[in-house]
Coordinates of C-alpha atoms in Angstrom, one line a residue:
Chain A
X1 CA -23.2 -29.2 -10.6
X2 CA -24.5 -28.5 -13.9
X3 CA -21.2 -29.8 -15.8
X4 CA -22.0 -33.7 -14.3
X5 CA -21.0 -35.3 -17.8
X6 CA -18.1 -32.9 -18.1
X7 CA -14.4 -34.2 -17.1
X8 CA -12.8 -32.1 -14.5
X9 CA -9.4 -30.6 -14.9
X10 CA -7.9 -29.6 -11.8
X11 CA -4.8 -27.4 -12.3
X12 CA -2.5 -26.9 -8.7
X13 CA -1.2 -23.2 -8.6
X14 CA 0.4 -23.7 -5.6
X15 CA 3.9 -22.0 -5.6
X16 CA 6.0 -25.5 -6.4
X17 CA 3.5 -25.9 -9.3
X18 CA 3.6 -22.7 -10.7
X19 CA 6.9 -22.6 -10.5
X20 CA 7.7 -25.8 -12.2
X21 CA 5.0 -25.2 -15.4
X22 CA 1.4 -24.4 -13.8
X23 CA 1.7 -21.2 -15.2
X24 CA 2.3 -22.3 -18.5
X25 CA -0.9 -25.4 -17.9
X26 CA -3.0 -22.4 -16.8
X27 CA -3.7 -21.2 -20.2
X28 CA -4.5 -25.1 -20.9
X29 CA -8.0 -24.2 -22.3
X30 CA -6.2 -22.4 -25.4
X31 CA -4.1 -25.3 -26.3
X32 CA -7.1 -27.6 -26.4
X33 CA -9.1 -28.4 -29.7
X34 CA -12.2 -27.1 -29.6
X35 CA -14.5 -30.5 -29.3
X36 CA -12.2 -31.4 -26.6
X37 CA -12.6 -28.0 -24.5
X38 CA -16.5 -28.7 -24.6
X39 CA -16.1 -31.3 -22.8
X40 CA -13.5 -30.8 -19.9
X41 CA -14.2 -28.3 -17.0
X42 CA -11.1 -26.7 -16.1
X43 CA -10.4 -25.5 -12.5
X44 CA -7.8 -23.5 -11.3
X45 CA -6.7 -24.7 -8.0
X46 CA -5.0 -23.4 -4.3
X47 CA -2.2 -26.0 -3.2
X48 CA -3.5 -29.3 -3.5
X49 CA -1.3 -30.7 -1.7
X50 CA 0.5 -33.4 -4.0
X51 CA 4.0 -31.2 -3.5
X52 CA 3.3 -32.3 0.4
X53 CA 3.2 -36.1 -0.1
X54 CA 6.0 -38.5 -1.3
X55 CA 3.7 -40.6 -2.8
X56 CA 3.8 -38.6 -6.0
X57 CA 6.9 -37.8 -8.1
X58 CA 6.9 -34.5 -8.7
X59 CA 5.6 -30.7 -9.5
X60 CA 3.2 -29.4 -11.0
X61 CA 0.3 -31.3 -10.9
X62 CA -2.7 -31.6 -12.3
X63 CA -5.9 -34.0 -11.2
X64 CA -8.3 -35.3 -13.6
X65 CA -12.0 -36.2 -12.2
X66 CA -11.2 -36.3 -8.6
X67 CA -8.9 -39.1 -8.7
X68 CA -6.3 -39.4 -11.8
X69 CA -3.2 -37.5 -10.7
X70 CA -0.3 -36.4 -12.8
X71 CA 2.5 -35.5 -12.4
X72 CA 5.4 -33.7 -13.7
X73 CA 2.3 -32.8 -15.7
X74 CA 2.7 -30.7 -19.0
X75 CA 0.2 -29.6 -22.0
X76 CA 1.1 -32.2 -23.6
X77 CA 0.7 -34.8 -21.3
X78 CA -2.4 -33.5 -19.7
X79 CA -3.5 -33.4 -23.1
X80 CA -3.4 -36.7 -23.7
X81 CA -4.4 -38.3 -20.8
X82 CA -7.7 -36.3 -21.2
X83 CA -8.6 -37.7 -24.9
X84 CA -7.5 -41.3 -23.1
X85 CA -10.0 -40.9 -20.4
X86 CA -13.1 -39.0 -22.7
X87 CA -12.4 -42.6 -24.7
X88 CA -12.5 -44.4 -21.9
X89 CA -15.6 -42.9 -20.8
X90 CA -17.1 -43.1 -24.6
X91 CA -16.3 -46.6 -24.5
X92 CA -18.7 -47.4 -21.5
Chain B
X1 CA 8.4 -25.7 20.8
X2 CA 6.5 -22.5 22.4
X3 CA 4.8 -20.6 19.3
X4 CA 5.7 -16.9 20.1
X5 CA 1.6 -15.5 20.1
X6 CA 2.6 -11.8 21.4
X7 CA 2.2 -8.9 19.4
X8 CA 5.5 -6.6 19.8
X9 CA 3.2 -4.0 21.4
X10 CA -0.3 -3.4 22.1
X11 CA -2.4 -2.4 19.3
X12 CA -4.3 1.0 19.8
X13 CA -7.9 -0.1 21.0
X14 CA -10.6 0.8 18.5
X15 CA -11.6 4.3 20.0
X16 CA -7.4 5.2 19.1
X17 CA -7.2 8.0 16.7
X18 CA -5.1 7.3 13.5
X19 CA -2.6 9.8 12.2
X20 CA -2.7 9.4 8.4
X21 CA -0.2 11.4 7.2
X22 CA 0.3 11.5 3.0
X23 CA 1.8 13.9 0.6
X24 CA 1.3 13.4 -3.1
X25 CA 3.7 15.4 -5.6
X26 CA 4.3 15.7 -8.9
X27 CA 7.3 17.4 -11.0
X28 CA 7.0 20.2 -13.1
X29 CA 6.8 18.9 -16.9
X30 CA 10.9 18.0 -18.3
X31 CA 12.9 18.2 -14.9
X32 CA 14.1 15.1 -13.7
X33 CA 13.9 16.1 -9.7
X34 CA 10.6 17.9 -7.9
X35 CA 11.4 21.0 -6.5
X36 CA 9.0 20.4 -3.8
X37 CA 10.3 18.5 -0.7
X38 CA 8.1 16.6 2.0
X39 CA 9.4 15.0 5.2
X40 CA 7.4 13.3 8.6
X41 CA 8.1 12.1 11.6
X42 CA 6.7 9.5 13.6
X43 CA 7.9 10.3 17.4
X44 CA 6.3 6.9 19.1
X45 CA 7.2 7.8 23.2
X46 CA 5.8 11.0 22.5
X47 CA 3.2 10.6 20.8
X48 CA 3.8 13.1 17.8
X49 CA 4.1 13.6 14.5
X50 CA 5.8 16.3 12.7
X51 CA 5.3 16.9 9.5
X52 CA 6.9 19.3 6.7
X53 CA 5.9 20.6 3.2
X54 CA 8.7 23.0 1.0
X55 CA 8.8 24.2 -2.3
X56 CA 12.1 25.0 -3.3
X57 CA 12.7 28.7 -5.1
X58 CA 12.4 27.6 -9.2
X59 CA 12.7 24.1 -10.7
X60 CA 14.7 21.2 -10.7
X61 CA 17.6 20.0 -9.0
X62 CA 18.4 23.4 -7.4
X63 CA 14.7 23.8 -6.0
X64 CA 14.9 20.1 -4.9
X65 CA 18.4 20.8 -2.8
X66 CA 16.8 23.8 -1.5
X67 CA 13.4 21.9 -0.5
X68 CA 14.9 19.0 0.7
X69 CA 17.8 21.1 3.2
X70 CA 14.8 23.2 3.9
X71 CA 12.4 20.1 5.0
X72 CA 15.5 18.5 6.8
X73 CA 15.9 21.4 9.4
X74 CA 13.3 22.5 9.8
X75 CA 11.9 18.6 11.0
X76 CA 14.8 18.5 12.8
X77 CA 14.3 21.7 14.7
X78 CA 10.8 21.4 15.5
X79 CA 11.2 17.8 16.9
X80 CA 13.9 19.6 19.7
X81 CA 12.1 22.0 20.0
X82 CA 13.7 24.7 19.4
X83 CA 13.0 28.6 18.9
X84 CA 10.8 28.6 15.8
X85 CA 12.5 32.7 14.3
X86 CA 15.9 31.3 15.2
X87 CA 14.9 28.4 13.1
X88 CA 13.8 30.2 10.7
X89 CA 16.7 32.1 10.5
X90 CA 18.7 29.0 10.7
X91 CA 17.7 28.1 7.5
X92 CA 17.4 30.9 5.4
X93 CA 21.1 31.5 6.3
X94 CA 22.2 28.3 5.4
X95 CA 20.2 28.1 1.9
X96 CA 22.3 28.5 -0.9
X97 CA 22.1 31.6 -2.8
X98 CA 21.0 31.7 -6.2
X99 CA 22.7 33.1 -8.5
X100 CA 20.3 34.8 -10.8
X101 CA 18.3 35.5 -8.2
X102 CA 20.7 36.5 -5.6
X103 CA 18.2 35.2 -2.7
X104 CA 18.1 32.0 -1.4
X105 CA 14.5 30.9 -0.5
X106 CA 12.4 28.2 -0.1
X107 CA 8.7 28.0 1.9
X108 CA 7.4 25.5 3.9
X109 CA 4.4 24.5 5.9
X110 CA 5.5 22.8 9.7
X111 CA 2.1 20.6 10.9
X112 CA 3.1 19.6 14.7
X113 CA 0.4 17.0 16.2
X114 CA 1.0 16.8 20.0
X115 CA -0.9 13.8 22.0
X116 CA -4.4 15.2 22.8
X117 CA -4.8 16.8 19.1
X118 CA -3.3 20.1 20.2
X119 CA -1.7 21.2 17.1
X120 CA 0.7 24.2 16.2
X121 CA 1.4 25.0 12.3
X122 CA 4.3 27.3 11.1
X123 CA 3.7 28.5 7.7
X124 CA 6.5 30.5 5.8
X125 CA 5.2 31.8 2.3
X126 CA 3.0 28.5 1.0
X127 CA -0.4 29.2 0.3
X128 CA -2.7 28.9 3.6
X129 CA -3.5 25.9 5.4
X130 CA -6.9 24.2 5.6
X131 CA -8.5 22.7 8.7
X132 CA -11.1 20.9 8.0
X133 CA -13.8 19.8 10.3
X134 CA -17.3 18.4 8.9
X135 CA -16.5 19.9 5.6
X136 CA -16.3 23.8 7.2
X137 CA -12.5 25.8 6.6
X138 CA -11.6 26.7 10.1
X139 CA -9.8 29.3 10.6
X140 CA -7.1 30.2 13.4
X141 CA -5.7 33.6 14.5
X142 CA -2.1 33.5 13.4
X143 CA 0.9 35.0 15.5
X144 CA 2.9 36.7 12.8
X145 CA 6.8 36.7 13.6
X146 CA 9.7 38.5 11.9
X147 CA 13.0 37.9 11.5
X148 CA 15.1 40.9 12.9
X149 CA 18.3 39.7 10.2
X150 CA 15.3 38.7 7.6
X151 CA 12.6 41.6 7.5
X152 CA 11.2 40.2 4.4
X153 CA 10.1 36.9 6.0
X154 CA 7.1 36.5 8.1
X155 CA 6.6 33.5 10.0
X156 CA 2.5 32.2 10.7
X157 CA 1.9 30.5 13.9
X158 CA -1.4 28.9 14.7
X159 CA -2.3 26.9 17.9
X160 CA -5.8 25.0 17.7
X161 CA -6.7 21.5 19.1
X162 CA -8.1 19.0 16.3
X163 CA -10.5 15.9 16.9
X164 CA -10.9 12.9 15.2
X165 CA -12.4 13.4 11.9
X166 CA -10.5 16.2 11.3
X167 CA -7.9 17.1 8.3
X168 CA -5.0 19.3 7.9
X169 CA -3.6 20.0 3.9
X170 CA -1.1 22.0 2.6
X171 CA -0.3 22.9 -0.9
X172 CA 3.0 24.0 -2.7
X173 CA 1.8 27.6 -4.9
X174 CA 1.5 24.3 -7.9
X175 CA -1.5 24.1 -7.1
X176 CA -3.5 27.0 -6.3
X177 CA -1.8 28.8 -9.5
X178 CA -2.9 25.5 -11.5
X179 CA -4.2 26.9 -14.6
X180 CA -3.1 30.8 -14.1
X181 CA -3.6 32.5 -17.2
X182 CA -6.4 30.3 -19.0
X183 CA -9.5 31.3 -19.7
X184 CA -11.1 28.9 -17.1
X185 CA -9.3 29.9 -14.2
X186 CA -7.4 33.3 -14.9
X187 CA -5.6 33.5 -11.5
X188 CA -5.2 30.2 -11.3
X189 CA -7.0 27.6 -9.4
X190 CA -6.4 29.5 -5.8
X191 CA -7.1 28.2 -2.7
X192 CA -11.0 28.9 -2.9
X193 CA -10.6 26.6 -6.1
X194 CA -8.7 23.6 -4.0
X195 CA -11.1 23.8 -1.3
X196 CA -14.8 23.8 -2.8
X197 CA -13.0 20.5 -4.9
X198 CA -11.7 19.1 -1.4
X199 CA -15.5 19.9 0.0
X200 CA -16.6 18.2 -2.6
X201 CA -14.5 15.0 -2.1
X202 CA -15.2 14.6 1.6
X203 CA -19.2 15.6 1.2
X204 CA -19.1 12.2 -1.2
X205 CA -16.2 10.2 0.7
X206 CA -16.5 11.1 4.4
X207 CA -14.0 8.4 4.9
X208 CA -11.2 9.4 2.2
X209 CA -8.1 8.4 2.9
X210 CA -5.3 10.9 3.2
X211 CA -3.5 9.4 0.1
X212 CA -6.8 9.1 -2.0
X213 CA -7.3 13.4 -0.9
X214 CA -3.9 13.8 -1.8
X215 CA -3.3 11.8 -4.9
X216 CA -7.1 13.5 -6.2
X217 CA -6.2 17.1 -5.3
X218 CA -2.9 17.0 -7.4
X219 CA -4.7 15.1 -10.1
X220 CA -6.9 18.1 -10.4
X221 CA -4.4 20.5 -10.1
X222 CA -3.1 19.0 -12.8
X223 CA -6.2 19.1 -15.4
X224 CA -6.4 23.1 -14.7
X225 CA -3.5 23.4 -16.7
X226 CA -2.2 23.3 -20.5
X227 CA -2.7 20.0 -21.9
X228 CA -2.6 18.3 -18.3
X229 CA 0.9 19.3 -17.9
X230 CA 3.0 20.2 -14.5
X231 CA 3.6 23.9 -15.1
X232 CA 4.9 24.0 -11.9
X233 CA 6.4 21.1 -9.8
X234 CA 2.9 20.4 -7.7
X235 CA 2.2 18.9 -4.4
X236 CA -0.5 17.8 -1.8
X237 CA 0.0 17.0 2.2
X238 CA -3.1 15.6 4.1
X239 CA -2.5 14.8 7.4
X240 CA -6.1 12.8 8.5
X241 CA -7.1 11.8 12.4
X242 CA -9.2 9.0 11.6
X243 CA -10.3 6.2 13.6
X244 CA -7.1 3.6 12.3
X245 CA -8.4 1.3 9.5
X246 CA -7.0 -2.4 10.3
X247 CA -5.5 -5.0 8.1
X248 CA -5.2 -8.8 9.0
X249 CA -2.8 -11.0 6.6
X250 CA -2.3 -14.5 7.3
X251 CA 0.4 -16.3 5.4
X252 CA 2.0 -19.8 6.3
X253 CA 0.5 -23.0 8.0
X254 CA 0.9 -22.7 11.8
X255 CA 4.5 -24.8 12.9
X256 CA 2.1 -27.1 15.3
X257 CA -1.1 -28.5 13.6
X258 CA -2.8 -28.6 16.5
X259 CA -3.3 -25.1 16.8
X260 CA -4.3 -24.6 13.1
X261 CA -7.9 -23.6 14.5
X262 CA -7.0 -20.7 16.6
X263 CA -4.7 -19.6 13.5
X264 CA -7.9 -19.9 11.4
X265 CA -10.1 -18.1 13.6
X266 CA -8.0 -15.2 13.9
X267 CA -10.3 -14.6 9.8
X268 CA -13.9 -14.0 12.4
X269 CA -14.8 -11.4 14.1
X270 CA -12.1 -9.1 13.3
X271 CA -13.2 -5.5 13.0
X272 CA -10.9 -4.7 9.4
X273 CA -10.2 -6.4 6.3
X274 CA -8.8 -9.9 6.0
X275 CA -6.0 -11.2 3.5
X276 CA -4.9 -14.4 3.2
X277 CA -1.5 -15.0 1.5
X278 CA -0.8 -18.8 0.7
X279 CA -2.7 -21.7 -1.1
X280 CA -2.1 -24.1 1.9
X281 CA -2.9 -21.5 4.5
X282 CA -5.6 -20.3 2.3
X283 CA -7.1 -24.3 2.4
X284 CA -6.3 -25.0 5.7
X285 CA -8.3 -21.9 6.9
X286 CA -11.6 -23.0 4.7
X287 CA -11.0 -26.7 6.1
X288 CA -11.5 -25.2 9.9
X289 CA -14.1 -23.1 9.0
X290 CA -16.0 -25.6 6.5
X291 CA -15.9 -22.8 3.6
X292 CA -14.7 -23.7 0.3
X293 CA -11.8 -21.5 -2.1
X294 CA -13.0 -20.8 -5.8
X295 CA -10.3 -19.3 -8.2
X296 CA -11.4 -18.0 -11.6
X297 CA -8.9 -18.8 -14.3
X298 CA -10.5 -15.7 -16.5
X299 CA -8.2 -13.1 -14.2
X300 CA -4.2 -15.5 -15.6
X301 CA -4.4 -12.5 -18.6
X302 CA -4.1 -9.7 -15.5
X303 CA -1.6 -11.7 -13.1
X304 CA 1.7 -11.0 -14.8
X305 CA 3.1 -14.6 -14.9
X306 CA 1.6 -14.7 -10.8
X307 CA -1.2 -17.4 -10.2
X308 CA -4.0 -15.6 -10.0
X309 CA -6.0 -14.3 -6.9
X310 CA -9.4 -16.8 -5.1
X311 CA -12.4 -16.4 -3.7
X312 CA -13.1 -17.4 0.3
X313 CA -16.1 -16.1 2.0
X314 CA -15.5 -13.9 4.7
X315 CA -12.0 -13.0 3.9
X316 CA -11.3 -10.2 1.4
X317 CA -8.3 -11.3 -0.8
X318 CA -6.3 -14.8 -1.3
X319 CA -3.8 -15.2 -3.5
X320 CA -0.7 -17.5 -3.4
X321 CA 2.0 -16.8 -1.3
X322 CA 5.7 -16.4 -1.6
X323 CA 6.0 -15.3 -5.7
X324 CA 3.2 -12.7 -5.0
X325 CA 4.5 -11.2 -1.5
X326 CA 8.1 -11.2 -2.9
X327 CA 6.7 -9.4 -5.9
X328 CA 5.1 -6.7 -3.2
X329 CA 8.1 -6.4 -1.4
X330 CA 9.7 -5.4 -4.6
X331 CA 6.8 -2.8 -5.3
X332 CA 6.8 -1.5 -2.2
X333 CA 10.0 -0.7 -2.1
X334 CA 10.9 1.0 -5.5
X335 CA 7.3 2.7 -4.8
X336 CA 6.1 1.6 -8.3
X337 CA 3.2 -0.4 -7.8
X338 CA 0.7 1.5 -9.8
X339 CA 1.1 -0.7 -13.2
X340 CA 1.4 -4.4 -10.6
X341 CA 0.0 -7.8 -11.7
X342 CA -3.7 -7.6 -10.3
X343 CA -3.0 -10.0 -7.1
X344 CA 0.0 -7.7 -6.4
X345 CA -2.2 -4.6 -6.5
X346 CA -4.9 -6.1 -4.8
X347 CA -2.2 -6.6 -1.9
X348 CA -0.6 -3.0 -1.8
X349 CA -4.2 -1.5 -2.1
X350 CA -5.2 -3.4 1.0
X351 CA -1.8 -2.9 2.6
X352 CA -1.8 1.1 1.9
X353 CA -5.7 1.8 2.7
X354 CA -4.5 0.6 6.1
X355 CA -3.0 2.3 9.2
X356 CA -2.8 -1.0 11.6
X357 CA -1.5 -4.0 10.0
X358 CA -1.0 -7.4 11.8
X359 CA 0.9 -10.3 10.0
X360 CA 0.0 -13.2 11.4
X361 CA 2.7 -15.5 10.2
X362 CA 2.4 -19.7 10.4
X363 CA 6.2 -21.0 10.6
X364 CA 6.0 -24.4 9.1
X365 CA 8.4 -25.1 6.3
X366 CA 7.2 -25.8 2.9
X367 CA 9.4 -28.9 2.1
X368 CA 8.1 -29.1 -1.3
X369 CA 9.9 -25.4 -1.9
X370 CA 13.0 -27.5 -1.1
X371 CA 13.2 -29.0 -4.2
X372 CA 16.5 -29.1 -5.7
X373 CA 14.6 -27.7 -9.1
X374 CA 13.5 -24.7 -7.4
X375 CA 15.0 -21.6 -8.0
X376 CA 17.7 -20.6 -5.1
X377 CA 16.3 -17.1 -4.6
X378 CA 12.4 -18.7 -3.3
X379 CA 12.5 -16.7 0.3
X380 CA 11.8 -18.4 3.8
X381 CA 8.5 -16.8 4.4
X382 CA 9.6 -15.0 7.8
X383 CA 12.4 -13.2 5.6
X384 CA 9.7 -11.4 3.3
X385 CA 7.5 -10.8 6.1
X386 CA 10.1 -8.9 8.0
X387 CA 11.4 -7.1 5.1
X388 CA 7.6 -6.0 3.8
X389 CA 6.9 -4.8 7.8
X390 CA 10.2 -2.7 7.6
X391 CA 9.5 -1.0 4.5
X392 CA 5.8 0.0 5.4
X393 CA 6.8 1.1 8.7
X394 CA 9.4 2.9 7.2
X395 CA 8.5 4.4 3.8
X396 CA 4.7 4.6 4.4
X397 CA 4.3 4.9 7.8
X398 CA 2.0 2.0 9.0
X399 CA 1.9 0.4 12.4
X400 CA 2.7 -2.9 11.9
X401 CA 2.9 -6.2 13.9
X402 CA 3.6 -9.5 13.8
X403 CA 2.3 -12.6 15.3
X404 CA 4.3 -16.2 14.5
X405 CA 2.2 -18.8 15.2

């Protein structure tokens, strides 16, 4: 994998999502401080499905290491869940 | 629910000869209309195409209403076959009459494909055909014709047989007197000029397209003169018999899942390129065939506000699905695609390098694009689909087909 210690940033560009702000988290990577873009992996996704299931709330959506969804998901908000989980994971 | 799997008619089998048939033109430097006119004609239970090259007598509007009447009849007449002098003569009469000039005129260049490649060409005034077979200028004997009322009008008539491989072109006077006057090319780029550059096209492109001939010819033409500029309105016709050049595009998840697999396998084994139009089609094909999508975020700058284009082995293009086909629809149609967000372009490249193109077209609905916070105007999938097959039929002259699974 090469980025194993890195957290990975899946951003949906599925049509819902990129309709209701994926375009906009797209350009996430500029909006992030530097020390926190060296340590995320961002990845642009195809549908990942979450529009599909009514589990989740709503579009756009972005996934965070495999298995943290969120929804309804904006820079901000991405934003800060990431510094929450790098803690996390510093804290371990 | 029965999936409707036939195509709307039989695809030519791979030996089928392709009729590409392009004209590229460009207007004279400050007019707002080319004076050059060009018209074709698909005739499907014949198995014909006609088509017709004019260049209007001066510039602007005028020549453009005297092209365009003159490309009108003169399609019209051939297809019914009628008399080709009385045709002739038919037109000339009808042409308005200048009023400086006090003639009315306009030339034009009639390329008739019959089934079989027997060809006949009807040339009035243009500057000479070329036939061209393994890069050598064939010539034809020409009957010459005159018009008893019109003395000062000959008509050419040549009858030859063409095989695949072959192309015709035909050039408005733009382009052989490209340059006239300047030190480089003092009578202008002439025939002789346009054809060593064609030869030397084809010798490094066996396979160009008719556009790509076209588009480069009038291009050309184009440098020869004054600071690049259109002295003259200036146009290109190719006409290429090539084998046809086919184009797969899947878009939309099949209606049942169980036959997602055959929808997915439709990607192998297909002798042409592959597009795949959807992130859920796009995932649901690498699920079946255990390959896996990559999208490089590096290319958002060159999308235009589209999501941008992914990687999947063994299929050509994917991009998303209803923003970016609504987006070509819109290109196709106003025929300004040449400045398109890169997945757009990618799309209409594909689509246009083509002369077969089958849709294959999954029906499910995307209840997530139901979303009260949608926009109103997100198309049903099948609406685009139809609309894009019309217009390419239509305006660029593809054999299209569609397959709903």
């Amino acid at each position: 994998m090469g980025n194993g210690s890195k957290l990975k940033v899946e951003i949906c560009l599925g049509t819902t999502c990129f309709i209701l702000g994926a375009s906009e988290l797209q350009d996430l990577a500029q909006y992030l401080e530097p020390e926190l873009l060296d340590r995320v992996d961002i990845i642009g996704r195809t549908c990942l499905g979450f529009c599909k299931d009514r589990k989740f709330d709503g579009a756009p959506f972005v996934r965070l290491d495999e298995s943290i969804v969120i929804e309804r998901a904006t820079v901000a908000r991405v934003t800060e869940k990431i510094k929450a989980m790098l803690k996390e994971k510093d804290a371990e | 629910m029965t999936s409707e799997k036939t195509p709307t008619y039989e695809l030519p089998s791979p030996e089928e000869t392709f009729v590409e048939i392009e004209c590229c033109s460009r207007t004279k430097t400050g007019e707002t209309a080319c004076g050059d006119d060009f018209r074709s004609v698909r005739i499907a239970d014949e198995g014909r195409h006609i088509a017709v090259l004019s260049d209007g007598l001066g510039s602007g509007i005028k020549a453009s209403l005297l092209s365009n009447m003159t490309t009108t009849m003169a399609l019209e007449f051939v297809r019914r076959n009628m008399e080709i002098v009385q045709s002739a003569e038919i037109i000339m009469d009808t042409l308005p009459v200048c009023e400086y000039r006090k003639i009315s005129y306009a030339t034009f260049t009639v390329f008739d494909l019959l089934p079989g490649g027997l060809t006949r060409v009807v040339e009035m005034d243009n500057p000479p055909f070329i036939h061209l077979r393994n890069g050598h200028d064939l010539k034809w004997p020409a009957d010459i014709l005159f018009s008893e009322r019109w003395p000062d009008r000959k008509l050419a008539i040549s009858k030859f047989r063409m095989v695949q491989g072959d192309r015709l072109i035909a050039f408005s006077d733009g382009v052989t007197q490209a340059g006239l006057g300047s030190d480089a090319c003092k009578f202008g780029w002439r025939r002789e000029g346009a054809l060593a550059y064609i030869q030397k096209l084809v010798d490094a492109d066996p396979l160009i397209s008719a556009r790509e001939l076209s588009e480069r010819v009038v291009a050309e033409a184009c440098t020869k003169n004054p600071q690049h500029r259109c002295i003259d309105d200036i146009s290109c016709l190719v006409i290429y018999l090539r084998k046809p050049r086919r184009l797969r595009l899947l878009t939309g998840p099949p209606f049942n899942q169980e036959d997602d697999r055959d929808f997915a396998e439709t990607v192998l084994n297909f002798d042409g390129h592959t597009i795949i139009c959807g992130g859920t089609t796009a995932n649901l094909v690498a699920r079946e065939l255990g390959r896996s999508i990559s999208t490089d975020l590096k290319l958002i700058k060159y999308c235009g506000g589209l999501p941008p284009p992914s990687k999947l082995p063994g299929v050509d293009l994917v991009t998303e699905g209803i923003l970016t086909l609504t987006e070509c629809v819109r290109r196709l149609e106003s025929g300004e695609y040449r400045d398109a967000p890169l997945p757009v372009s990618n799309i209409i490249t594909f689509l246009l390098e083509s002369d077969v193109i089958e849709f294959i077209v999954g029906t499910k609905v995307n209840e997530a694009h139901q979303d009260p916070r949608l926009p109103v105007d997100l198309e049903i999938r099948r609406n685009i689909i139809k609309k894009m097959s019309g217009i390419l039929e239509d305006k660029y002259r593809k054999k299209v087909m569609i397959q709903y699974f």
